[in-house]
């Protein structure tokens, strides 16, 4: 009997010769990420559980990104508690202002293919893009891992998305995942593994693959995985020969298989206030926009800033429209600056935010006010997510956001490319 990629990663981790979807089992945790919102709660639970030493300080990464720059005095307490615990437990990986956790974990190679990784954030699914089993957990489970290095999971059944062919101009992986969310619904992947495959996926950059895996959780999925290949091995700096087993078997069993022809994809937008409330951009043309946001762990990478700069170069954003750009990490910021991309965006009228979560969750680095409409490259448009509950959030690709910022209303990016 064949196994899926997700089952293979779990078998590799547990050294089992077989696993079955739906089975409960203990995995050996390869790496964990704790961000600044939950760090104090993990530490408190860890002590309450009677643990004294973490199971392996080299497998723990702290990232301060949700409360950076600190907007409220009490937020600083989170960083002080995490700093003290890291010192006490000899945890060396503490990133205080280097970027968003889900960019740093793969970018700094804390996560590599074939690993089992947990994070105190729902978008920990992002690292499935490099072939890991990675998912978000609560701070109680994280405290238990700190003390034992293990966690029980239920092996998720897999929904397979075969996507083949060439994406049309102006259409990106964000349009793929939004279309899939529209097709299966925000609960269509509950406790499932989403596996993205096919020639279109193989043609995507690692950054573009991360957008797909990042938003798997928006369908309720446990993980969003992609078979590691030469691109992955180069990105992660690993020898591919040790990962040749990390692919689904031809006779693997899936709960459902979805087939898409890439040429049928178009620029789409998730309309307020659900990620599966999808519309073709053409049906929304002319909808007034007050703010654009390009950033987050979904689409704040070099290629995202690059395509926005391609559209905005030599142009100015519409009057009374704000465009906030937040690179997903300091290294992306520096690379984009060196390439002249930041200059083009600022010249066009963009405001640069520090590389952190910022406006994405309305915690630091701006908010969307009453009655405002924002079109954003992040992954959630729940009521009030980015500020006022009387604001509206549209989700789209960086190209669609850039086109909207230019016109001050929702626009089709294809005419600018
Ligand atoms: C704050 C954190 C718990 C939350 C998450 O887990 O996703 C945030 O990162 C988000 O994007 O909504
Ligand atoms: S960038 Fe947004 S989606 Fe990503 S971890 Fe931060 S708040 Fe969550």
XYZ file of C-alpha atoms and ligand atoms in Angstrom:
437
model
C 0.000 0.000 0.000
C 1.253 3.486 -0.874
C 1.637 6.439 1.445
C 1.101 10.179 1.043
C 3.871 12.746 1.585
C 2.373 13.658 4.967
C 2.301 10.008 6.052
C 5.891 9.557 4.852
C 7.136 12.514 6.947
C 5.441 11.044 10.029
C 6.824 7.557 9.284
C 10.301 9.048 8.904
C 9.940 10.872 12.231
C 8.578 7.914 14.185
C 10.679 5.275 12.356
C 7.468 3.378 11.643
C 7.037 1.264 8.536
C 3.380 2.273 8.248
C 0.856 4.792 9.559
C -2.855 5.185 8.889
C -4.841 8.372 8.435
C -6.842 8.999 11.606
C -4.354 7.159 13.819
C -3.179 8.851 17.040
C 0.553 8.680 17.696
C 3.454 10.481 19.375
C 5.929 12.358 17.225
C 9.472 13.420 18.147
C 9.568 17.173 17.700
C 12.380 18.425 15.450
C 11.970 22.179 16.041
C 9.555 24.627 17.703
C 8.869 28.333 17.279
C 7.360 30.532 19.982
C 6.501 34.150 19.185
C 6.271 37.054 21.554
C 2.513 37.018 22.134
C 2.559 33.537 23.685
C 6.091 33.302 25.108
C 5.029 34.334 28.658
C 2.155 31.844 28.653
C 4.387 28.976 27.482
C 6.915 29.771 30.219
C 4.185 29.948 32.871
C 2.659 26.609 31.798
C 6.120 25.003 31.604
C 6.697 25.886 35.264
C 3.160 24.882 36.289
C 3.777 21.437 34.740
C 6.776 21.084 37.045
C 9.422 21.043 34.328
C 12.809 22.579 35.119
C 14.867 22.135 31.984
C 13.747 22.243 28.343
C 14.266 19.012 26.423
C 16.704 20.580 23.934
C 17.440 24.355 23.878
C 18.864 24.076 20.349
C 15.455 23.017 19.033
C 13.650 26.109 20.329
C 13.373 29.398 18.425
C 11.895 32.574 19.937
C 10.727 35.258 17.502
C 9.496 38.702 18.553
C 7.348 39.834 15.628
C 3.750 40.458 16.711
C 4.674 43.091 19.311
C 7.480 44.740 17.388
C 7.873 47.703 17.374
C 6.214 47.681 20.796
C 3.044 49.751 20.624
C 1.849 49.301 24.213
C 4.110 49.515 27.273
C 2.823 46.229 28.707
C 3.855 44.388 25.528
C 7.491 44.822 26.522
C 6.860 42.452 29.442
C 6.533 39.642 26.887
C 10.017 40.281 25.556
C 11.562 40.562 29.043
C 10.068 37.247 30.170
C 11.181 35.475 26.982
C 14.679 36.965 27.221
C 15.038 35.816 30.844
C 13.796 32.285 30.054
C 16.094 31.996 27.029
C 19.068 32.993 29.183
C 18.079 30.559 31.956
C 17.596 27.671 29.519
C 20.526 28.476 27.175
C 18.221 29.022 24.205
C 20.387 30.812 21.663
C 17.884 31.399 18.830
C 16.083 34.579 19.892
C 15.099 36.953 17.063
C 14.083 40.320 18.479
C 13.503 42.362 15.318
C 14.555 40.223 12.358
C 11.162 39.663 10.766
C 8.050 37.556 10.858
C 8.402 34.105 12.427
C 7.150 32.222 9.369
C 9.657 33.913 7.112
C 12.589 33.478 9.492
C 12.048 29.778 10.246
C 12.586 28.618 6.624
C 14.826 31.557 5.567
C 17.323 30.929 8.390
C 17.049 27.169 7.808
C 15.711 26.421 11.278
C 13.283 24.190 9.376
C 14.418 21.842 6.596
C 12.536 19.225 4.571
C 11.209 16.122 6.326
C 10.950 17.664 9.789
C 8.067 17.744 12.297
C 7.750 21.323 13.529
C 5.276 23.134 15.773
C 4.751 26.839 16.405
C 2.492 28.926 18.637
C 0.889 30.432 15.546
C -1.765 29.126 13.176
C 0.285 29.938 10.065
C 3.058 27.537 11.080
C 1.664 25.485 8.176
C 3.913 27.699 5.989
C 6.893 25.346 6.261
C 4.958 22.597 4.515
C 6.156 24.433 1.406
C 9.618 22.951 2.005
C 8.275 19.477 2.729
C 7.925 19.540 6.520
C 4.979 18.540 8.698
C 4.438 21.873 10.421
C 1.401 23.180 12.223
C 0.241 25.631 14.875
C -0.459 24.564 18.476
C -1.528 26.224 21.718
C 0.801 27.317 24.486
C -0.130 24.408 26.777
C 0.902 21.865 24.130
C 4.049 23.914 23.504
C 4.925 23.836 27.209
C 4.528 20.046 27.151
C 6.917 19.847 24.193
C 9.395 22.105 26.015
C 9.391 19.549 28.814
C 9.262 16.286 26.830
C 10.245 16.875 23.205
C 7.175 14.912 22.108
C 3.564 15.608 21.126
C 0.665 13.379 20.114
C -1.006 14.042 16.798
C -3.722 12.456 14.689
C -2.445 11.514 11.215
C -4.476 13.777 8.895
C -6.099 12.391 5.727
C -4.919 14.166 2.567
C -6.808 16.286 0.029
C -4.670 16.424 -3.116
C -4.666 19.468 -5.418
C -3.160 18.638 -8.816
C -2.462 21.899 -10.632
C -0.952 21.723 -14.085
C -0.015 24.158 -16.838
C 1.209 27.712 -17.120
C -0.279 30.472 -14.934
C -1.491 33.407 -17.077
C 0.301 36.773 -16.764
C -0.724 38.691 -13.640
C -1.858 35.523 -11.844
C 0.092 34.273 -8.813
C 0.058 31.570 -6.169
C -2.114 33.864 -4.018
C -4.806 33.633 -6.702
C -4.468 29.818 -6.648
C -4.950 29.476 -2.896
C -7.799 32.009 -2.783
C -9.571 30.131 -5.594
C -9.103 26.820 -3.727
C -10.493 28.426 -0.552
C -13.477 29.620 -2.552
C -13.960 26.093 -3.915
C -13.641 24.073 -0.684
C -14.682 26.736 1.840
C -13.007 28.000 5.010
C -13.898 24.677 6.674
C -13.199 22.454 3.677
C -9.837 21.312 4.929
C -10.597 20.877 8.626
C -7.974 18.606 10.134
C -6.799 17.514 6.722
C -3.440 17.658 4.998
C -3.612 19.717 1.815
C -1.053 18.484 -0.713
C -0.263 20.765 -3.644
C 1.261 19.067 -6.692
C 1.563 19.231 -10.479
C 3.674 21.095 -13.003
C 2.352 24.516 -11.945
C 3.515 23.944 -8.356
C 6.896 22.658 -9.511
C 7.212 25.853 -11.574
C 6.633 28.081 -8.545
C 9.445 29.647 -6.525
C 9.802 28.561 -2.896
C 8.399 31.958 -1.896
C 5.302 31.394 -4.010
C 4.907 27.877 -2.593
C 5.040 29.356 0.932
C 1.984 31.472 0.108
C -0.005 28.281 -0.598
C 1.112 26.451 2.555
C 0.696 29.582 4.685
C -3.011 29.782 3.844
C -3.742 26.054 4.151
C -4.868 26.800 7.716
C -7.481 29.208 6.320
C -9.285 26.080 5.094
C -8.875 24.601 8.574
C -6.039 22.338 7.432
C -3.521 20.775 9.794
C -0.727 21.048 7.204
C -0.228 22.293 3.634
C 2.579 20.253 2.026
C 4.573 20.279 -1.194
C 7.059 17.607 -2.227
C 10.616 18.909 -1.762
C 12.600 19.120 -5.016
C 15.849 20.643 -6.304
C 14.529 24.169 -5.626
C 13.734 23.172 -2.044
C 17.100 21.533 -1.429
C 18.939 24.605 -2.739
C 16.741 26.944 -0.623
C 17.258 24.842 2.527
C 20.927 24.120 1.872
C 20.484 20.344 2.160
C 21.704 17.362 0.136
C 18.661 16.185 -1.873
C 19.712 12.543 -1.945
C 18.624 12.083 1.698
C 15.060 13.181 0.904
C 14.235 11.132 -2.165
C 11.555 9.206 -0.231
C 9.628 12.412 0.512
C 7.061 12.071 -2.233
C 3.592 10.590 -2.336
C 3.423 7.050 -3.737
C 1.452 6.560 -6.957
C -0.940 4.289 -5.036
C -1.250 6.547 -1.974
C -4.821 6.995 -0.793
C -6.385 10.460 -0.698
C -9.670 11.567 0.806
C -10.291 13.578 -2.380
C -8.329 14.718 -5.447
C -8.960 18.100 -7.117
C -7.617 18.831 -10.602
C -7.022 22.350 -11.902
C -5.814 23.653 -15.273
C -3.599 26.641 -14.425
C -4.644 28.501 -17.570
C -8.121 28.908 -16.038
C -6.899 30.852 -13.002
C -7.554 34.624 -12.906
C -6.760 37.392 -10.414
C -9.235 36.993 -7.563
C -10.046 38.849 -4.348
C -11.335 37.580 -1.003
C -14.102 40.007 -0.071
C -15.149 41.021 3.444
C -15.259 39.276 5.800
C -14.293 35.716 5.014
C -11.328 34.222 3.193
C -13.630 32.026 1.107
C -15.810 34.923 -0.070
C -14.019 34.954 -3.417
C -14.732 37.142 -6.458
C -12.941 37.638 -9.778
C -11.202 41.014 -9.711
C -13.198 42.001 -12.822
C -16.426 41.934 -10.810
C -15.027 44.420 -8.277
C -13.402 46.984 -10.569
C -13.946 50.522 -9.322
C -14.546 49.583 -5.655
C -13.014 52.491 -3.724
C -9.928 51.629 -1.664
C -8.432 53.804 1.132
C -5.380 51.696 2.004
C -3.191 49.061 0.449
C -1.019 46.697 2.507
C 1.794 44.618 1.017
C 3.472 42.393 3.558
C 2.985 39.555 6.074
C 4.150 35.952 6.111
C 1.791 35.291 3.215
C 3.169 37.774 0.686
C 5.930 39.962 2.125
C 8.852 38.381 0.310
C 11.273 39.780 -2.259
C 9.218 38.641 -5.275
C 6.112 40.256 -3.770
C 7.808 43.629 -3.369
C 9.388 43.196 -6.803
C 6.103 42.728 -8.668
C 4.600 45.713 -6.820
C 7.605 47.833 -7.841
C 7.232 46.652 -11.442
C 3.678 48.050 -11.460
C 4.423 51.221 -9.481
C 7.734 52.187 -11.124
C 7.572 55.770 -12.412
C 3.954 56.116 -11.223
C 2.317 57.647 -8.139
C -0.345 56.000 -5.982
C -3.773 57.676 -6.067
C -4.331 60.750 -3.872
C -5.847 60.005 -0.415
C -4.765 56.376 -0.779
C -2.167 54.961 1.605
C 0.104 52.039 0.703
C 1.924 50.407 3.626
C 4.706 47.990 2.734
C 6.130 45.593 5.343
C 8.946 43.302 4.195
C 8.636 39.890 5.887
C 12.228 39.981 7.149
C 15.170 42.335 7.566
C 17.161 40.453 4.937
C 14.342 40.815 2.406
C 14.192 44.535 3.270
C 17.955 44.902 2.746
C 17.914 42.891 -0.500
C 14.963 44.899 -1.855
C 16.704 48.149 -0.908
C 19.881 47.056 -2.693
C 17.831 46.192 -5.785
C 16.254 49.687 -5.768
C 12.811 48.246 -5.096
C 12.249 50.125 -1.829
C 13.183 53.387 -3.575
C 10.652 52.769 -6.334
C 7.892 51.951 -3.828
C 8.641 55.015 -1.677
C 8.916 57.227 -4.756
C 5.451 56.009 -5.779
C 4.086 57.028 -2.366
C 4.416 53.895 -0.218
C 5.125 54.051 3.523
C 7.646 51.441 4.741
C 6.869 49.538 7.956
C 9.490 47.607 9.953
C 9.780 43.879 9.042
C 7.267 42.399 11.513
C 3.602 41.430 11.755
C 2.509 45.044 12.046
C -0.599 46.072 10.172
C -1.421 42.449 9.278
C -3.006 41.828 12.669
C -3.529 45.479 13.552
C -1.147 45.197 16.505
C 1.657 47.549 15.613
C 2.529 49.586 12.563
C -0.778 51.155 11.702
C -4.426 50.180 11.738
C -7.404 50.527 9.420
C -9.939 53.022 10.735
C -13.748 53.258 10.805
C -15.266 53.128 7.340
C -11.930 52.518 5.625
C -11.459 49.842 2.972
C -8.071 48.119 2.734
C -6.835 45.682 0.102
C -4.087 43.540 1.592
C -1.717 40.710 0.739
C -2.096 38.916 4.072
C -4.243 35.910 4.866
C -7.240 36.974 6.970
C -10.052 39.498 6.522
C -12.133 38.818 9.632
C -14.072 41.826 10.918
C -11.744 44.129 12.846
C -8.589 42.110 12.128
C -6.562 45.089 10.974
C -8.177 47.741 13.165
C -11.738 48.993 13.299
C -14.587 46.463 13.101
C -16.219 49.119 10.913
C -13.515 48.696 8.248
C -13.522 46.297 5.306
C -10.634 44.052 4.245
C -10.100 42.613 0.761
C -7.330 40.016 0.285
C -5.384 39.766 -2.979
C -1.977 39.239 -4.579
C 0.699 41.952 -4.332
C 0.128 42.797 -7.990
C -3.590 43.368 -7.435
C -2.861 45.453 -4.319
C -0.338 47.592 -6.224
C -2.811 48.176 -9.068
C -5.500 49.179 -6.556
C -3.116 51.610 -4.824
C -2.386 53.220 -8.183
C -6.047 53.792 -8.967
C -7.484 54.261 -5.461
C -9.927 51.509 -6.342
C -9.849 47.783 -7.036
C -8.158 47.313 -10.414
C -6.968 44.503 -12.685
C -3.176 44.094 -12.360
C -2.890 42.501 -15.792
C -3.156 45.831 -17.569
C -0.020 47.060 -15.782
C 2.131 44.005 -16.527
C -1.569 36.164 17.118
C -1.561 34.744 16.568
C -2.177 33.894 17.618
C -2.340 34.695 15.279
C -2.255 33.326 14.635
O -2.004 32.338 15.335
O -2.481 33.225 13.428
C -1.807 35.742 14.324
O -0.479 35.466 13.906
C -2.693 35.841 13.124
O -2.184 35.879 12.001
O -3.913 35.926 13.342
S 2.353 38.332 9.520
Fe 0.159 38.268 10.024
S -0.487 36.204 9.533
Fe 1.754 36.171 9.654
S 2.192 35.583 11.766
Fe 2.167 37.810 11.702
S 0.068 38.378 12.241
Fe 0.025 36.205 11.720
